[in-house]
Short mmCIF file of C-alpha atoms in Angstrom, two decimals:
data_model
loop_
_atom_site.label_atom_id
_atom_site.label_comp_id
_atom_site.label_asym_id
_atom_site.label_seq_id
_atom_site.Cartn_x
_atom_site.Cartn_y
_atom_site.Cartn_z
CA UNK V 1 -3.74 19.90 -9.63
CA UNK V 2 -0.72 18.05 -8.27
CA UNK V 3 -0.36 16.51 -4.84
CA UNK V 4 2.72 17.27 -2.79
CA UNK V 5 3.95 15.48 0.34
CA UNK V 6 6.50 17.43 2.36
CA UNK V 7 8.68 16.16 5.23
CA UNK V 8 6.07 13.63 6.32
CA UNK V 9 6.65 11.71 9.55
CA UNK V 10 4.67 9.06 11.42
CA UNK V 11 5.80 7.30 14.58
CA UNK V 12 4.34 4.42 16.57
CA UNK V 13 6.02 4.51 19.97
CA UNK V 14 9.73 4.14 19.13
CA UNK V 15 9.14 2.91 15.56
CA UNK V 16 9.47 5.43 12.75
CA UNK V 17 6.95 4.17 10.16
CA UNK V 18 7.45 7.16 7.83
CA UNK V 19 10.65 9.16 8.15
CA UNK V 20 10.91 12.68 6.67
CA UNK V 21 9.29 11.67 3.39
CA UNK V 22 8.84 14.15 0.51
CA UNK V 23 7.50 13.50 -2.99
CA UNK V 24 4.79 14.63 -5.40
CA UNK V 25 2.10 13.01 -7.54
CA UNK V 26 1.19 14.58 -10.87
CA UNK V 27 -2.38 14.59 -12.23
CA UNK V 28 -3.19 11.83 -14.70
CA UNK V 29 -0.28 9.56 -13.82
CA UNK V 30 -0.01 6.10 -12.30
CA UNK V 31 2.23 6.39 -9.25
CA UNK V 32 3.47 3.19 -7.59
CA UNK V 33 4.48 2.81 -3.94
CA UNK V 34 6.94 -0.06 -3.52
CA UNK V 35 8.76 -1.59 -0.58
CA UNK V 36 9.12 -4.63 1.67
CA UNK V 37 6.55 -5.48 4.31
CA UNK V 38 6.88 -2.96 7.12
CA UNK V 39 8.48 -0.34 4.86
CA UNK V 40 5.77 2.24 5.59
CA UNK V 41 3.51 1.90 2.53
CA UNK V 42 0.28 1.21 4.41
CA UNK V 43 1.04 3.90 6.98
CA UNK V 44 1.54 6.35 4.12
CA UNK V 45 -1.68 5.30 2.37
CA UNK V 46 -3.70 5.70 5.57
CA UNK V 47 -2.37 9.24 5.96
CA UNK V 48 -3.17 10.04 2.33
CA UNK V 49 -6.83 9.09 2.76
CA UNK V 50 -7.10 10.75 6.18
CA UNK V 51 -7.52 7.64 8.35
CA UNK V 52 -4.51 8.66 10.41
CA UNK V 53 -2.67 11.95 10.75
CA UNK V 54 1.05 12.64 10.36
CA UNK V 55 3.14 13.62 13.36
CA UNK V 56 4.87 16.17 11.14
CA UNK V 57 4.80 17.36 7.53
CA UNK V 58 2.08 18.17 5.01
CA UNK V 59 -0.07 16.44 2.39
CA UNK V 60 -1.71 19.04 0.18
CA UNK V 61 -2.70 20.14 -3.30
CA UNK V 62 -0.13 22.56 -4.70
CA UNK V 63 -2.44 24.79 -6.75
CA UNK V 64 -5.10 25.25 -4.09
CA UNK V 65 -2.91 25.01 -0.98
CA UNK V 66 -5.55 22.72 0.53
CA UNK V 67 -4.91 19.52 2.51
CA UNK V 68 -5.55 16.34 0.55
CA UNK V 69 -7.82 15.10 3.36
CA UNK V 70 -10.30 17.87 2.45
CA UNK V 71 -11.01 16.30 -0.96
CA UNK V 72 -14.75 15.54 -1.43
CA UNK V 73 -15.54 11.81 -1.25
CA UNK V 74 -16.94 11.97 -4.80
CA UNK V 75 -13.44 12.78 -6.07
CA UNK V 76 -11.64 9.97 -4.23
CA UNK V 77 -11.72 6.22 -4.85
CA UNK V 78 -10.08 3.94 -2.31
CA UNK V 79 -9.27 0.23 -2.15
CA UNK V 80 -8.28 -0.52 1.47
CA UNK V 81 -5.74 -3.10 2.60
CA UNK V 82 -8.51 -4.79 4.61
CA UNK V 83 -11.34 -5.37 2.14
CA UNK V 84 -14.82 -4.18 3.13
CA UNK V 85 -17.59 -5.83 1.11
CA UNK V 86 -20.74 -7.59 2.33
CA UNK V 87 -20.42 -11.34 1.63
CA UNK V 88 -24.10 -12.18 2.21
CA UNK V 89 -25.26 -9.55 -0.29
CA UNK V 90 -25.27 -10.05 -4.05
CA UNK V 91 -22.79 -8.41 -6.40
CA UNK V 92 -25.52 -6.04 -7.52
CA UNK V 93 -26.40 -5.05 -3.95
CA UNK V 94 -22.75 -4.43 -3.07
CA UNK V 95 -22.14 -2.31 -6.15
CA UNK V 96 -25.35 -0.32 -5.70
CA UNK V 97 -24.59 0.37 -2.06
CA UNK V 98 -21.10 1.76 -2.64
CA UNK V 99 -22.14 3.73 -5.73
CA UNK V 100 -25.04 5.36 -3.88
CA UNK V 101 -22.70 6.30 -1.03
CA UNK V 102 -20.88 8.48 -3.58
CA UNK V 103 -24.04 9.95 -5.09
CA UNK V 104 -24.24 7.94 -8.31
CA UNK V 105 -27.75 7.80 -9.80
CA UNK V 106 -29.48 4.46 -10.41
CA UNK V 107 -29.33 4.88 -14.19
CA UNK V 108 -25.59 5.54 -14.08
CA UNK V 109 -25.03 2.66 -11.66
CA UNK V 110 -26.52 0.12 -14.07
CA UNK V 111 -24.54 1.39 -17.06
CA UNK V 112 -21.22 1.57 -15.22
CA UNK V 113 -21.69 -1.79 -13.50
CA UNK V 114 -22.37 -3.47 -16.82
CA UNK V 115 -19.22 -1.97 -18.35
CA UNK V 116 -16.88 -3.18 -15.61
CA UNK V 117 -18.58 -6.52 -14.96
CA UNK V 118 -18.22 -7.29 -18.67
CA UNK V 119 -14.53 -6.32 -18.54
CA UNK V 120 -14.00 -8.70 -15.61
CA UNK V 121 -16.23 -11.50 -17.01
CA UNK V 122 -18.65 -11.24 -14.08
CA UNK V 123 -21.87 -10.20 -15.84
CA UNK V 124 -23.51 -13.58 -15.24
CA UNK V 125 -22.81 -13.38 -11.48
CA UNK V 126 -24.65 -10.12 -10.83
CA UNK V 127 -27.35 -11.71 -8.65
CA UNK V 128 -25.09 -14.21 -6.88
CA UNK V 129 -24.06 -13.73 -3.24
CA UNK V 130 -20.58 -12.28 -3.02
CA UNK V 131 -19.43 -15.16 -0.80
CA UNK V 132 -20.06 -17.59 -3.68
CA UNK V 133 -17.27 -15.96 -5.71
CA UNK V 134 -13.62 -16.93 -5.60
CA UNK V 135 -11.23 -14.69 -3.69
CA UNK V 136 -9.90 -13.30 -6.98
CA UNK V 137 -13.37 -12.44 -8.26
CA UNK V 138 -14.27 -10.79 -4.96
CA UNK V 139 -11.13 -8.70 -5.37
CA UNK V 140 -12.34 -7.57 -8.80
CA UNK V 141 -15.71 -6.54 -7.35
CA UNK V 142 -13.87 -4.55 -4.66
CA UNK V 143 -11.91 -2.74 -7.37
CA UNK V 144 -15.12 -1.85 -9.22
CA UNK V 145 -16.69 -0.39 -6.06
CA UNK V 146 -13.66 1.91 -5.70
CA UNK V 147 -14.20 3.61 -9.08
CA UNK V 148 -17.92 3.39 -9.98
CA UNK V 149 -18.37 7.06 -9.07
CA UNK V 150 -15.60 8.08 -11.52
CA UNK V 151 -13.30 9.77 -9.00
CA UNK V 152 -10.42 12.04 -9.98
CA UNK V 153 -8.01 10.38 -7.53
CA UNK V 154 -7.78 6.63 -6.92
CA UNK V 155 -5.71 5.09 -4.11
CA UNK V 156 -5.33 1.30 -4.27
CA UNK V 157 -3.64 -0.69 -1.51
CA UNK V 158 -2.40 -3.97 -3.06
CA UNK V 159 -4.82 -4.20 -6.03
CA UNK V 160 -3.12 -7.40 -7.31
CA UNK V 161 -3.49 -9.27 -4.01
CA UNK V 162 -5.02 -12.73 -4.36
CA UNK V 163 -5.11 -12.66 -8.16
CA UNK V 164 -3.74 -15.31 -10.51
CA UNK V 165 -1.57 -14.20 -13.47
CA UNK V 166 -4.53 -13.97 -15.88
CA UNK V 167 -6.51 -11.75 -13.52
CA UNK V 168 -3.43 -9.67 -12.75
CA UNK V 169 -3.29 -8.84 -16.46
CA UNK V 170 -6.98 -7.88 -16.36
CA UNK V 171 -6.23 -5.47 -13.52
CA UNK V 172 -3.36 -3.99 -15.55
CA UNK V 173 -5.87 -3.27 -18.33
CA UNK V 174 -8.33 -1.92 -15.75
CA UNK V 175 -5.77 0.53 -14.37
CA UNK V 176 -4.67 1.59 -17.85
CA UNK V 177 -8.31 2.41 -18.66
CA UNK V 178 -8.60 4.49 -15.47
CA UNK V 179 -5.62 6.51 -16.65
CA UNK V 180 -7.19 6.95 -20.10
CA UNK V 181 -10.29 8.32 -18.38
CA UNK V 182 -8.14 10.97 -16.70
CA UNK V 183 -7.93 9.50 -13.22
CA UNK V 184 -4.78 9.79 -11.12
CA UNK V 185 -3.87 6.42 -9.62
CA UNK V 186 -1.69 5.84 -6.55
CA UNK V 187 -1.13 2.15 -5.88
CA UNK V 188 0.99 0.05 -3.56
CA UNK V 189 2.12 -3.33 -4.85
CA UNK V 190 4.63 -6.16 -4.53
CA UNK V 191 4.20 -7.45 -8.09
CA UNK V 192 7.09 -5.74 -9.85
CA UNK V 193 6.25 -7.18 -13.27
CA UNK V 194 2.81 -5.54 -13.14
CA UNK V 195 4.23 -2.22 -11.92
CA UNK V 196 6.73 -2.28 -14.80
CA UNK V 197 3.85 -2.37 -17.29
CA UNK V 198 1.90 0.45 -15.67
CA UNK V 199 3.71 2.99 -13.60
CA UNK V 200 4.80 6.40 -14.80
CA UNK V 201 6.75 7.05 -11.61
CA UNK V 202 7.70 5.02 -8.54
CA UNK V 203 8.64 5.57 -4.92
CA UNK V 204 10.52 2.75 -3.19
CA UNK V 205 10.37 2.83 0.60
CA UNK V 206 12.51 0.96 3.10
CA UNK V 207 12.32 1.46 6.86
CA UNK V 208 10.08 4.46 6.31
CA UNK V 209 12.60 6.25 4.09
CA UNK V 210 12.73 7.01 0.37
CA UNK V 211 15.25 4.71 -1.30
CA UNK V 212 14.39 5.31 -4.95
CA UNK V 213 12.08 7.90 -6.48
CA UNK V 214 11.42 9.14 -9.99
CA UNK V 215 10.21 8.32 -13.48
CA UNK V 216 10.31 4.59 -14.14
CA UNK V 217 12.12 5.17 -17.44
CA UNK V 218 14.86 7.12 -15.64
CA UNK V 219 15.17 4.44 -12.96
CA UNK V 220 15.84 1.86 -15.67
CA UNK V 221 18.31 4.15 -17.43
CA UNK V 222 20.24 4.71 -14.21
CA UNK V 223 20.50 1.09 -13.10
CA UNK V 224 20.94 -0.45 -16.52
CA UNK V 225 23.93 1.81 -17.16
CA UNK V 226 25.57 0.57 -13.96
CA UNK V 227 25.68 -3.19 -14.54
CA UNK V 228 28.22 -4.27 -17.14
CA UNK V 229 28.56 -7.73 -18.71
CA UNK V 230 32.08 -8.50 -19.97
CA UNK V 231 33.17 -11.55 -21.99
CA UNK V 232 36.90 -12.15 -22.55
CA UNK V 233 38.44 -14.27 -25.31
CA UNK V 234 40.52 -16.25 -22.79
CA UNK V 235 40.69 -16.82 -19.04
CA UNK V 236 41.10 -13.57 -17.12
CA UNK V 237 44.29 -12.72 -15.27
CA UNK V 238 43.48 -13.66 -11.64
CA UNK V 239 46.06 -11.30 -10.17
CA UNK V 240 44.58 -8.33 -12.01
CA UNK V 241 41.06 -9.57 -11.13
CA UNK V 242 41.94 -9.50 -7.44
CA UNK V 243 43.18 -5.92 -7.78
CA UNK V 244 40.06 -4.89 -9.68
CA UNK V 245 37.81 -6.52 -7.07
CA UNK V 246 39.14 -4.16 -4.43
CA UNK V 247 37.67 -1.18 -6.31
CA UNK V 248 34.59 -2.60 -8.07
CA UNK V 249 31.75 -4.99 -7.22
CA UNK V 250 32.45 -8.02 -9.39
CA UNK V 251 30.61 -11.29 -9.91
CA UNK V 252 32.64 -13.92 -11.78
CA UNK V 253 30.28 -16.03 -13.90
CA UNK V 254 33.03 -18.14 -15.48
CA UNK V 255 36.79 -18.00 -16.03
CA UNK V 256 36.20 -15.62 -18.94
CA UNK V 257 32.99 -13.78 -18.01
CA UNK V 258 32.32 -11.10 -15.39
CA UNK V 259 29.43 -8.92 -14.28
CA UNK V 260 30.51 -5.60 -12.77
CA UNK V 261 28.21 -3.26 -10.86
CA UNK V 262 29.28 0.38 -10.82
CA UNK V 263 28.34 2.64 -7.95
CA UNK V 264 26.93 6.12 -8.57
CA UNK V 265 30.42 7.66 -8.61
CA UNK V 266 32.02 5.16 -11.01
CA UNK V 267 31.90 5.27 -14.81
CA UNK V 268 32.58 2.88 -17.67
CA UNK V 269 35.45 5.11 -18.82
CA UNK V 270 37.06 4.62 -15.43
CA UNK V 271 36.51 0.85 -15.56
CA UNK V 272 37.72 0.19 -19.10
CA UNK V 273 41.52 0.52 -18.57
CA UNK V 274 41.29 -1.99 -15.71
CA UNK V 275 39.35 -4.45 -17.87
CA UNK V 276 42.01 -4.33 -20.57
CA UNK V 277 44.56 -5.52 -18.00
CA UNK V 278 42.48 -8.66 -17.45
CA UNK V 279 42.74 -9.80 -21.06
CA UNK V 280 41.37 -9.27 -24.55
CA UNK V 281 37.70 -8.27 -24.45
CA UNK V 282 35.36 -10.22 -26.73
CA UNK V 283 32.09 -8.48 -25.80
CA UNK V 284 31.02 -5.69 -23.43
CA UNK V 285 27.42 -4.55 -22.87
CA UNK V 286 25.08 -2.98 -20.36
CA UNK V 287 22.98 -5.56 -18.57
CA UNK V 288 19.23 -4.97 -18.71
CA UNK V 289 17.72 -5.37 -15.24
CA UNK V 290 14.10 -5.93 -14.33
CA UNK V 291 12.35 -3.72 -11.79
CA UNK V 292 12.41 -6.73 -9.45
CA UNK V 293 16.22 -6.88 -9.63
CA UNK V 294 16.53 -3.11 -9.19
CA UNK V 295 14.21 -3.27 -6.18
CA UNK V 296 16.33 -5.96 -4.51
CA UNK V 297 19.57 -4.10 -5.20
CA UNK V 298 18.28 -0.74 -3.95
CA UNK V 299 16.87 -2.20 -0.72
CA UNK V 300 20.05 -4.21 -0.07
CA UNK V 301 22.22 -1.12 -0.58
CA UNK V 302 19.99 0.91 1.74
CA UNK V 303 20.11 -1.80 4.43
CA UNK V 304 23.90 -2.01 4.15
CA UNK V 305 24.23 1.76 4.40
CA UNK V 306 21.89 1.81 7.39
CA UNK V 307 23.95 -0.88 9.15
CA UNK V 308 27.14 1.08 8.55
CA UNK V 309 25.58 4.25 9.94
CA UNK V 310 24.45 2.39 13.04
CA UNK V 311 27.89 0.86 13.54
CA UNK V 312 29.52 4.29 13.39
CA UNK V 313 27.23 5.49 16.16
CA UNK V 314 28.36 2.75 18.58
#
């Protein structure tokens, strides 16, 4: 059963934390929520798990027409932004406590704990107080507590927080295994390189609004077809370059090399005749962008558009 979010809004006094947001999450996928600090990710996550309520809009399962907040706790795993373990207790005590809260039997607890502790190289720390672990290892224990009961839906707020690159890769493997087990994962993250490896679809928020939404593969196709690298055999004609710069976004890397970013209405066929006026082309290719670069570009464009809209209102 898929989850659909329709025209969701959340306001705090005069601040619009989530602004008319609509999207869906399909069963069995890894869905990533992206955005700068203050973009609305945490506000959205808190509404998804029922900690706060929207001022308008709906969060519900499509097939059953039931609100997502009605999901039984056994079917939902949650990693909160503010972690909630017991530092004086041992790893074993923490894991047992959270598993029992979700109705997991003692026999199952031991088997599942052993599986994940082995994955995270923590088996020899089972009887150690949680506070004796590094921040990164405590984060891994928190992740285990969120999924010991084998939920159908998993919501993770910043699962890579506090982890070094090696442990980030372990969490990538952890999340991939959750997907293999049939769980649907919704995660918020700032680590674009990790999201690139994992996500089926992404939603980029900025100022509470949807800036970019869709399959990750389609996001790459769209943006990588819009940044063109051009190498010329000789120095470009500066007069023609000035004319071209009035219609296209151009970055001059050298006297004979340009990077041109097309907007959504411009095409390579439209650009090509102008390029030929600059000089003889030696090489022309689409530039491959990382998710990090796409993120920065999309947010910058949204901020610029927002500023223009505000200036028109004055």
